[in-house]
Amino acid sequence: MSSSALASFGSRLLLKHQAKSSHRFLSTSASGFDKVGVIGLGLMGHGVCQVAAASGVHSSVVAFEPEQKFLDLGKDRIEKSIGKLVSKGKMSQEDADKTLGSIHFTTDMSDLKDTDFIVEAVIENMDLKRDLYTSLGATCDEKTIFASNTSSLSIGEMAQFSGRTDRFVGVHFFNPVQLMKLVEVIKTDETDQAVFDKAYAWVNDIGKVPVSCGDTPGFIVNRLLVPSLLQAMLMVDRNDASVKDIDISMQLGAGHPMGPLHLADYIGLDTALFITQGWVEKYPDEPAFVLPKCLKEKVDAGDLGRKTGKGFYHWDGDKRGDPVA
Ligand code: 3HC
């Protein structure tokens, strides 16, 4: 084989490997981001931190939580997920050690100062985000680009608080972050095109697939997905069909990996309610945004799905049980 054919074969092999796995230890990054930060290590943030570190393209990933107990919980989640990947032979012990070794866990916001790119994944509360972005804007270097992983809040509104509207994008990941390949990259009217291009390139850097979308409610996926979950809940409200039959129908009749009520439990009923309530208040004339009675009742009762062990189904950790009678 000639040297150019060998090089082409090598790059094809590399691409094939990258398509299969996000656990790479390459030295190049198309985005040019060397040091990145993740704020909030909850359900989404711990996954973002993990995949960014596992990509091997960053010198360091700064994982920030203001409180030590949440930092420890996030670290534990990452360790458990990496442990699962290693035990199933999907990640080598060497890559696992490198991944964990490249994450700097901290409760000190000033550790984010010299990062190139920060992904924020804190709870969906605009007051909290206002305070966070105001502090972050004052703490970080001029060069730092901010990105929010919000599901449903306005990227443009958050950008205003940061004092850097041109260096602000959305990067919306999907749950579970470790497995779901898509990331929506959101551009506002004020985002600099070069900044957007870097964020888009970064999604490729970490082994995910980017799509581009404007700053519109729910972006692409949630705008289509959440109303379909709400329609399934309205069927429950009307007693049209059982929880189990609705889910089986969408799995076997529409080829979805999980039925809509199973998925709602998996995402968290509080998250589904939060997204819906925000939309109903802000867009009262949009008929796709409706609030099912059963969703509100379950959240009011503290039955939030997988995270509390009960929602439309009973849950034992990550294992789904029978529908709640
Ligand atoms: N870390 C590491 N490994 C993990 C993991 C994690 N966090 N979660 C699961 N795995 C592993 C499992 O151990 C399993 O390994 P194995 O194949 O070696 O046994 C493998 O990944 C597959 O997991 P499951 O056995 O649970 O198998 P599934 O084939 O059912 O896949 C799924 C799980 C990918 C979650 C699939 O059911 C699915 O695609 N569901 C739909 C998810 C979805 O729609 N997500 C989007 C939600 S909307 C959203 O996030 C937006 C937000 O804004 C609300």
Short mmCIF file of C-alpha atoms and ligand atoms in Angstrom, two decimals:
data_model
loop_
_atom_site.label_atom_id
_atom_site.label_comp_id
_atom_site.label_asym_id
_atom_site.label_seq_id
_atom_site.Cartn_x
_atom_site.Cartn_y
_atom_site.Cartn_z
CA MET A 1 0.00 0.00 0.00
CA SER A 2 1.39 3.45 -0.94
CA SER A 3 1.99 5.95 1.85
CA SER A 4 -0.93 8.18 0.71
CA ALA A 5 -3.26 5.17 0.51
CA LEU A 6 -2.08 4.14 3.97
CA ALA A 7 -2.74 7.65 5.30
CA SER A 8 -6.23 7.64 3.77
CA PHE A 9 -6.91 4.16 5.21
CA GLY A 10 -5.66 5.41 8.58
CA SER A 11 -7.95 8.42 8.55
CA ARG A 12 -10.92 6.25 7.51
CA LEU A 13 -10.18 3.94 10.41
CA LEU A 14 -9.96 6.91 12.74
CA LEU A 15 -13.28 8.29 11.48
CA LYS A 16 -14.90 4.87 11.92
CA HIS A 17 -13.58 4.70 15.46
CA GLN A 18 -14.78 8.24 16.19
CA ALA A 19 -18.25 7.41 14.90
CA LYS A 20 -18.46 4.46 17.29
CA SER A 21 -16.94 6.00 20.35
CA SER A 22 -16.54 9.37 21.94
CA HIS A 23 -13.57 8.15 23.93
CA ARG A 24 -10.65 9.45 21.92
CA PHE A 25 -7.36 10.78 22.98
CA LEU A 26 -6.42 13.03 20.08
CA SER A 27 -4.39 16.17 20.36
CA THR A 28 -6.31 18.29 17.85
CA SER A 29 -9.44 20.32 18.30
CA ALA A 30 -11.18 21.99 15.35
CA SER A 31 -12.78 24.53 17.69
CA GLY A 32 -9.42 25.57 19.12
CA PHE A 33 -10.86 25.24 22.65
CA ASP A 34 -8.11 24.04 24.95
CA LYS A 35 -9.53 24.50 28.44
CA VAL A 36 -13.29 24.23 28.88
CA GLY A 37 -15.62 24.57 31.86
CA VAL A 38 -18.89 22.97 32.87
CA ILE A 39 -21.17 24.60 35.43
CA GLY A 40 -23.62 22.29 37.22
CA LEU A 41 -22.98 18.55 37.49
CA GLY A 42 -26.58 17.35 37.64
CA LEU A 43 -28.35 15.00 35.24
CA MET A 44 -27.10 16.81 32.12
CA GLY A 45 -24.00 18.64 33.33
CA HIS A 46 -22.16 15.56 34.63
CA GLY A 47 -22.64 13.95 31.21
CA VAL A 48 -21.39 17.03 29.36
CA CYS A 49 -18.35 17.15 31.62
CA GLN A 50 -17.68 13.45 31.07
CA VAL A 51 -17.94 13.51 27.26
CA ALA A 52 -15.84 16.68 27.02
CA ALA A 53 -13.12 15.08 29.14
CA ALA A 54 -13.37 11.72 27.37
CA SER A 55 -12.90 13.38 23.97
CA GLY A 56 -9.26 13.89 24.92
CA VAL A 57 -9.02 17.17 23.01
CA HIS A 58 -8.84 19.43 26.07
CA SER A 59 -5.92 20.09 28.38
CA SER A 60 -8.41 20.34 31.22
CA VAL A 61 -12.14 20.37 31.94
CA VAL A 62 -13.07 22.55 34.91
CA ALA A 63 -16.16 21.13 36.64
CA PHE A 64 -17.77 23.76 38.86
CA GLU A 65 -20.52 23.46 41.47
CA PRO A 66 -20.85 26.14 44.15
CA GLU A 67 -21.54 23.58 46.90
CA GLN A 68 -19.20 20.72 47.81
CA LYS A 69 -22.02 18.20 48.30
CA PHE A 70 -23.29 18.73 44.72
CA LEU A 71 -19.74 18.61 43.40
CA ASP A 72 -19.23 15.25 45.13
CA LEU A 73 -22.55 13.94 43.77
CA GLY A 74 -21.57 14.97 40.24
CA LYS A 75 -18.15 13.36 40.55
CA ASP A 76 -19.77 10.18 41.79
CA ARG A 77 -22.14 10.13 38.78
CA ILE A 78 -19.22 10.53 36.36
CA GLU A 79 -17.23 7.79 38.10
CA LYS A 80 -20.22 5.42 38.00
CA SER A 81 -20.87 6.05 34.29
CA ILE A 82 -17.19 5.60 33.42
CA GLY A 83 -17.10 2.46 35.57
CA LYS A 84 -20.06 1.09 33.58
CA LEU A 85 -18.30 1.81 30.27
CA VAL A 86 -15.09 0.13 31.48
CA SER A 87 -16.90 -2.93 32.85
CA LYS A 88 -18.68 -3.38 29.50
CA GLY A 89 -15.41 -3.07 27.57
CA LYS A 90 -16.54 0.21 25.94
CA MET A 91 -13.67 2.20 27.45
CA SER A 92 -10.17 1.12 28.44
CA GLN A 93 -8.99 1.59 32.01
CA GLU A 94 -6.22 3.83 30.65
CA ASP A 95 -8.75 6.16 28.92
CA ALA A 96 -10.93 6.10 32.03
CA ASP A 97 -7.96 7.24 34.14
CA LYS A 98 -7.04 9.93 31.61
CA THR A 99 -10.65 11.14 31.45
CA LEU A 100 -11.02 11.44 35.22
CA GLY A 101 -7.50 12.87 35.54
CA SER A 102 -8.32 15.68 33.09
CA ILE A 103 -11.30 16.95 35.13
CA HIS A 104 -10.59 19.61 37.73
CA PHE A 105 -13.47 19.52 40.25
CA THR A 106 -13.91 22.83 42.02
CA THR A 107 -16.25 25.02 44.08
CA ASP A 108 -14.19 28.12 43.23
CA MET A 109 -15.64 30.09 40.30
CA SER A 110 -12.32 31.85 39.66
CA ASP A 111 -10.95 28.51 38.35
CA LEU A 112 -13.11 29.17 35.27
CA LYS A 113 -11.39 32.49 34.56
CA ASP A 114 -9.06 31.42 31.74
CA THR A 115 -11.31 28.82 30.08
CA ASP A 116 -12.02 29.12 26.34
CA PHE A 117 -15.57 27.81 26.49
CA ILE A 118 -18.05 27.21 29.31
CA VAL A 119 -21.20 25.09 29.19
CA GLU A 120 -23.77 26.01 31.85
CA ALA A 121 -26.18 23.26 32.91
CA VAL A 122 -27.80 24.58 36.10
CA ILE A 123 -31.50 24.33 36.94
CA GLU A 124 -33.94 26.15 34.70
CA ASN A 125 -34.52 29.25 36.77
CA MET A 126 -33.99 32.60 35.07
CA ASP A 127 -33.28 34.45 38.35
CA LEU A 128 -30.56 31.95 39.19
CA LYS A 129 -29.15 32.21 35.66
CA ARG A 130 -29.19 36.02 35.87
CA ASP A 131 -27.03 35.94 39.02
CA LEU A 132 -24.75 33.26 37.60
CA TYR A 133 -24.12 34.99 34.27
CA THR A 134 -23.59 38.35 35.95
CA SER A 135 -20.86 36.84 38.18
CA LEU A 136 -19.42 34.76 35.38
CA GLY A 137 -19.21 37.73 33.02
CA ALA A 138 -17.24 39.62 35.65
CA THR A 139 -14.99 36.62 36.46
CA CYS A 140 -13.98 35.26 33.07
CA ASP A 141 -11.47 36.55 30.54
CA GLU A 142 -12.76 38.44 27.49
CA LYS A 143 -12.04 35.46 25.23
CA THR A 144 -14.31 33.02 27.13
CA ILE A 145 -17.37 31.96 25.15
CA PHE A 146 -20.47 31.08 27.19
CA ALA A 147 -22.98 28.39 26.23
CA SER A 148 -26.19 27.40 27.98
CA ASN A 149 -27.63 23.89 27.88
CA THR A 150 -31.11 25.24 28.64
CA SER A 151 -34.05 23.18 27.32
CA SER A 152 -36.53 25.98 27.01
CA LEU A 153 -35.33 29.38 28.21
CA SER A 154 -34.31 32.18 25.86
CA ILE A 155 -30.60 32.17 25.01
CA GLY A 156 -30.80 35.84 24.04
CA GLU A 157 -32.18 36.80 27.47
CA MET A 158 -29.36 34.97 29.29
CA ALA A 159 -26.78 36.52 26.98
CA GLN A 160 -27.89 39.98 28.13
CA PHE A 161 -26.89 39.19 31.73
CA SER A 162 -23.42 38.00 30.71
CA GLY A 163 -22.26 41.29 29.20
CA ARG A 164 -21.02 39.40 26.12
CA THR A 165 -24.00 38.91 23.84
CA ASP A 166 -21.74 38.31 20.81
CA ARG A 167 -19.92 35.46 22.59
CA PHE A 168 -22.94 33.54 23.78
CA VAL A 169 -24.62 30.46 22.22
CA GLY A 170 -26.85 27.56 23.24
CA VAL A 171 -25.58 23.97 23.19
CA HIS A 172 -28.49 21.67 23.97
CA PHE A 173 -27.60 18.07 24.84
CA PHE A 174 -29.96 15.11 25.25
CA ASN A 175 -30.44 12.69 28.11
CA PRO A 176 -28.50 10.44 28.61
CA VAL A 177 -25.69 12.68 27.37
CA GLN A 178 -23.21 9.80 27.27
CA LEU A 179 -25.33 7.92 24.70
CA MET A 180 -27.32 10.51 22.74
CA LYS A 181 -25.38 11.77 19.72
CA LEU A 182 -27.22 15.02 18.97
CA VAL A 183 -26.40 18.52 20.18
CA GLU A 184 -28.43 21.53 19.02
CA VAL A 185 -26.26 24.63 18.63
CA ILE A 186 -28.26 27.83 19.05
CA LYS A 187 -27.42 31.20 17.56
CA THR A 188 -29.11 34.43 18.63
CA ASP A 189 -29.34 37.56 16.47
CA GLU A 190 -26.31 38.89 18.32
CA THR A 191 -24.06 35.82 18.32
CA ASP A 192 -20.89 36.42 16.31
CA GLN A 193 -20.73 33.97 13.38
CA ALA A 194 -17.12 32.99 14.20
CA VAL A 195 -18.17 32.21 17.77
CA PHE A 196 -21.06 30.08 16.56
CA ASP A 197 -18.73 28.23 14.14
CA LYS A 198 -16.33 27.41 16.99
CA ALA A 199 -19.13 26.07 19.21
CA TYR A 200 -20.41 23.99 16.29
CA ALA A 201 -16.90 22.63 15.66
CA TRP A 202 -16.54 21.82 19.38
CA VAL A 203 -19.58 19.55 19.22
CA ASN A 204 -17.77 17.57 16.52
CA ASP A 205 -14.58 17.69 18.62
CA ILE A 206 -16.32 15.83 21.45
CA GLY A 207 -17.73 13.15 19.13
CA LYS A 208 -21.32 14.41 18.92
CA VAL A 209 -23.39 15.50 15.91
CA PRO A 210 -24.29 19.22 15.78
CA VAL A 211 -27.37 20.77 14.21
CA SER A 212 -27.99 24.48 14.04
CA CYS A 213 -31.15 26.25 15.21
CA GLY A 214 -32.35 29.76 15.99
CA ASP A 215 -33.32 30.95 19.48
CA THR A 216 -36.87 29.61 19.30
CA PRO A 217 -38.94 27.84 22.05
CA GLY A 218 -37.79 24.22 22.44
CA PHE A 219 -35.36 24.56 19.53
CA ILE A 220 -35.93 21.60 17.17
CA VAL A 221 -36.25 18.44 19.28
CA ASN A 222 -38.20 19.67 22.29
CA ARG A 223 -40.57 21.69 20.09
CA LEU A 224 -41.54 18.41 18.42
CA LEU A 225 -40.99 15.96 21.28
CA VAL A 226 -42.55 17.69 24.31
CA PRO A 227 -45.96 18.33 22.66
CA SER A 228 -46.09 14.62 21.77
CA LEU A 229 -45.45 13.70 25.43
CA LEU A 230 -48.20 16.15 26.44
CA GLN A 231 -50.62 14.55 23.98
CA ALA A 232 -49.88 11.13 25.55
CA MET A 233 -50.65 12.61 29.01
CA LEU A 234 -53.90 14.12 27.71
CA MET A 235 -54.86 10.60 26.59
CA VAL A 236 -54.28 9.48 30.21
CA ASP A 237 -56.41 12.41 31.45
CA ARG A 238 -59.22 11.36 29.11
CA ASN A 239 -58.78 7.69 29.99
CA ASP A 240 -58.43 6.88 26.28
CA ALA A 241 -55.87 4.12 26.86
CA SER A 242 -53.64 2.77 29.62
CA VAL A 243 -50.11 4.05 30.31
CA LYS A 244 -48.70 0.70 29.24
CA ASP A 245 -50.69 0.54 26.00
CA ILE A 246 -49.79 4.11 25.01
CA ASP A 247 -46.10 3.33 25.49
CA ILE A 248 -46.19 -0.05 23.77
CA SER A 249 -48.01 1.57 20.85
CA MET A 250 -45.36 4.18 20.21
CA GLN A 251 -42.56 1.64 20.64
CA LEU A 252 -43.99 -1.05 18.39
CA GLY A 253 -46.14 1.09 16.11
CA ALA A 254 -43.85 4.06 15.61
CA GLY A 255 -40.44 2.53 16.37
CA HIS A 256 -39.59 4.86 19.26
CA PRO A 257 -36.95 3.51 21.70
CA MET A 258 -39.15 4.43 24.68
CA GLY A 259 -42.87 5.19 24.85
CA PRO A 260 -43.82 8.83 25.64
CA LEU A 261 -44.82 8.27 29.29
CA HIS A 262 -41.76 6.14 29.98
CA LEU A 263 -39.65 8.92 28.41
CA ALA A 264 -41.42 11.61 30.45
CA ASP A 265 -40.54 9.67 33.64
CA TYR A 266 -36.98 9.26 32.36
CA ILE A 267 -36.55 12.99 31.66
CA GLY A 268 -38.27 13.98 34.94
CA LEU A 269 -41.88 15.11 35.27
CA ASP A 270 -40.76 18.30 37.01
CA THR A 271 -38.66 19.17 33.95
CA ALA A 272 -41.57 18.39 31.62
CA LEU A 273 -43.88 20.55 33.75
CA PHE A 274 -41.38 23.39 33.95
CA ILE A 275 -40.91 23.48 30.18
CA THR A 276 -44.67 23.31 29.56
CA GLN A 277 -45.66 25.91 32.14
CA GLY A 278 -43.11 28.36 30.74
CA TRP A 279 -44.44 27.88 27.22
CA VAL A 280 -48.12 28.07 28.22
CA GLU A 281 -47.49 31.38 30.03
CA LYS A 282 -45.32 32.88 27.30
CA TYR A 283 -47.21 31.61 24.24
CA PRO A 284 -50.89 31.33 25.29
CA ASP A 285 -52.04 31.25 21.64
CA GLU A 286 -49.90 28.23 20.66
CA PRO A 287 -52.28 25.22 20.69
CA ALA A 288 -49.40 22.69 20.96
CA PHE A 289 -48.52 24.03 24.43
CA VAL A 290 -51.09 22.61 26.87
CA LEU A 291 -50.87 21.50 30.49
CA PRO A 292 -52.25 17.99 31.20
CA LYS A 293 -53.96 17.51 34.56
CA CYS A 294 -52.09 14.27 35.37
CA LEU A 295 -48.69 15.96 34.90
CA LYS A 296 -49.50 18.74 37.35
CA GLU A 297 -51.01 16.29 39.87
CA LYS A 298 -47.99 13.98 39.81
CA VAL A 299 -45.51 16.81 40.27
CA ASP A 300 -47.61 18.32 43.07
CA ALA A 301 -47.53 14.89 44.78
CA GLY A 302 -43.72 14.74 44.45
CA ASP A 303 -43.90 11.88 41.92
CA LEU A 304 -41.29 13.11 39.46
CA GLY A 305 -40.53 9.84 37.64
CA ARG A 306 -37.21 7.97 37.69
CA LYS A 307 -35.49 10.40 40.05
CA THR A 308 -38.04 9.89 42.87
CA GLY A 309 -38.88 6.22 42.15
CA LYS A 310 -42.44 6.97 41.01
CA GLY A 311 -44.14 8.80 38.15
CA PHE A 312 -46.24 7.13 35.47
CA TYR A 313 -44.27 4.00 36.48
CA HIS A 314 -42.58 2.67 39.58
CA TRP A 315 -38.77 2.80 39.34
CA ASP A 316 -35.99 0.94 41.12
CA GLY A 317 -33.02 3.20 40.40
CA ASP A 318 -32.64 3.21 36.62
CA LYS A 319 -34.87 0.14 36.23
CA ARG A 320 -38.46 0.77 35.20
CA GLY A 321 -41.16 -1.27 36.95
CA ASP A 322 -44.93 -1.55 36.50
CA PRO A 323 -47.21 1.38 35.69
CA VAL A 324 -48.62 3.18 38.73
CA ALA A 325 -52.17 1.91 39.09
N1 3HC B 1 -23.29 5.96 31.09
C1 3HC B 1 -22.71 4.88 30.58
N2 3HC B 1 -23.39 3.86 30.03
C2 3HC B 1 -24.72 3.96 30.03
C3 3HC B 1 -25.41 5.07 30.55
C4 3HC B 1 -24.64 6.10 31.11
N3 3HC B 1 -25.19 7.20 31.63
N4 3HC B 1 -26.75 4.87 30.40
C5 3HC B 1 -26.89 3.66 29.81
N5 3HC B 1 -25.68 3.13 29.58
C6 3HC B 1 -25.40 1.86 28.92
C7 3HC B 1 -26.19 0.71 29.48
O1 3HC B 1 -25.54 0.13 30.58
C8 3HC B 1 -26.26 -0.25 28.28
O2 3HC B 1 -25.04 -0.97 28.14
P1 3HC B 1 -25.05 -2.44 27.43
O3 3HC B 1 -25.68 -2.26 26.09
O4 3HC B 1 -23.61 -2.78 27.35
O5 3HC B 1 -25.86 -3.27 28.37
C9 3HC B 1 -26.31 0.70 27.10
O6 3HC B 1 -25.80 1.97 27.56
C10 3HC B 1 -27.70 0.88 26.56
O7 3HC B 1 -28.58 1.17 27.64
P2 3HC B 1 -29.92 0.37 27.93
O8 3HC B 1 -29.71 -1.04 28.23
O9 3HC B 1 -30.72 1.16 28.93
O10 3HC B 1 -30.55 0.25 26.50
P3 3HC B 1 -31.36 1.00 25.48
O11 3HC B 1 -31.03 0.32 24.23
O12 3HC B 1 -32.79 1.07 25.94
O13 3HC B 1 -30.86 2.52 25.32
C11 3HC B 1 -31.49 4.77 25.54
C12 3HC B 1 -31.14 3.49 26.25
C13 3HC B 1 -30.34 5.24 24.64
C14 3HC B 1 -31.70 5.79 26.65
C15 3HC B 1 -32.75 4.56 24.63
O14 3HC B 1 -33.77 3.94 25.35
C16 3HC B 1 -33.25 5.85 24.06
O15 3HC B 1 -32.75 6.36 23.07
N6 3HC B 1 -34.31 6.43 24.71
C17 3HC B 1 -34.83 7.72 24.31
C18 3HC B 1 -34.01 8.79 24.96
C19 3HC B 1 -34.44 10.17 24.55
O16 3HC B 1 -35.37 10.37 23.81
N7 3HC B 1 -33.70 11.16 25.06
C20 3HC B 1 -34.00 12.53 24.82
C21 3HC B 1 -34.83 13.03 25.94
S1 3HC B 1 -35.27 14.72 25.70
C22 3HC B 1 -33.99 15.56 26.34
O17 3HC B 1 -33.05 15.03 26.89
C23 3HC B 1 -34.05 17.03 26.19
C24 3HC B 1 -34.16 17.70 27.52
O18 3HC B 1 -34.06 19.09 27.27
C25 3HC B 1 -35.47 17.43 28.24
#
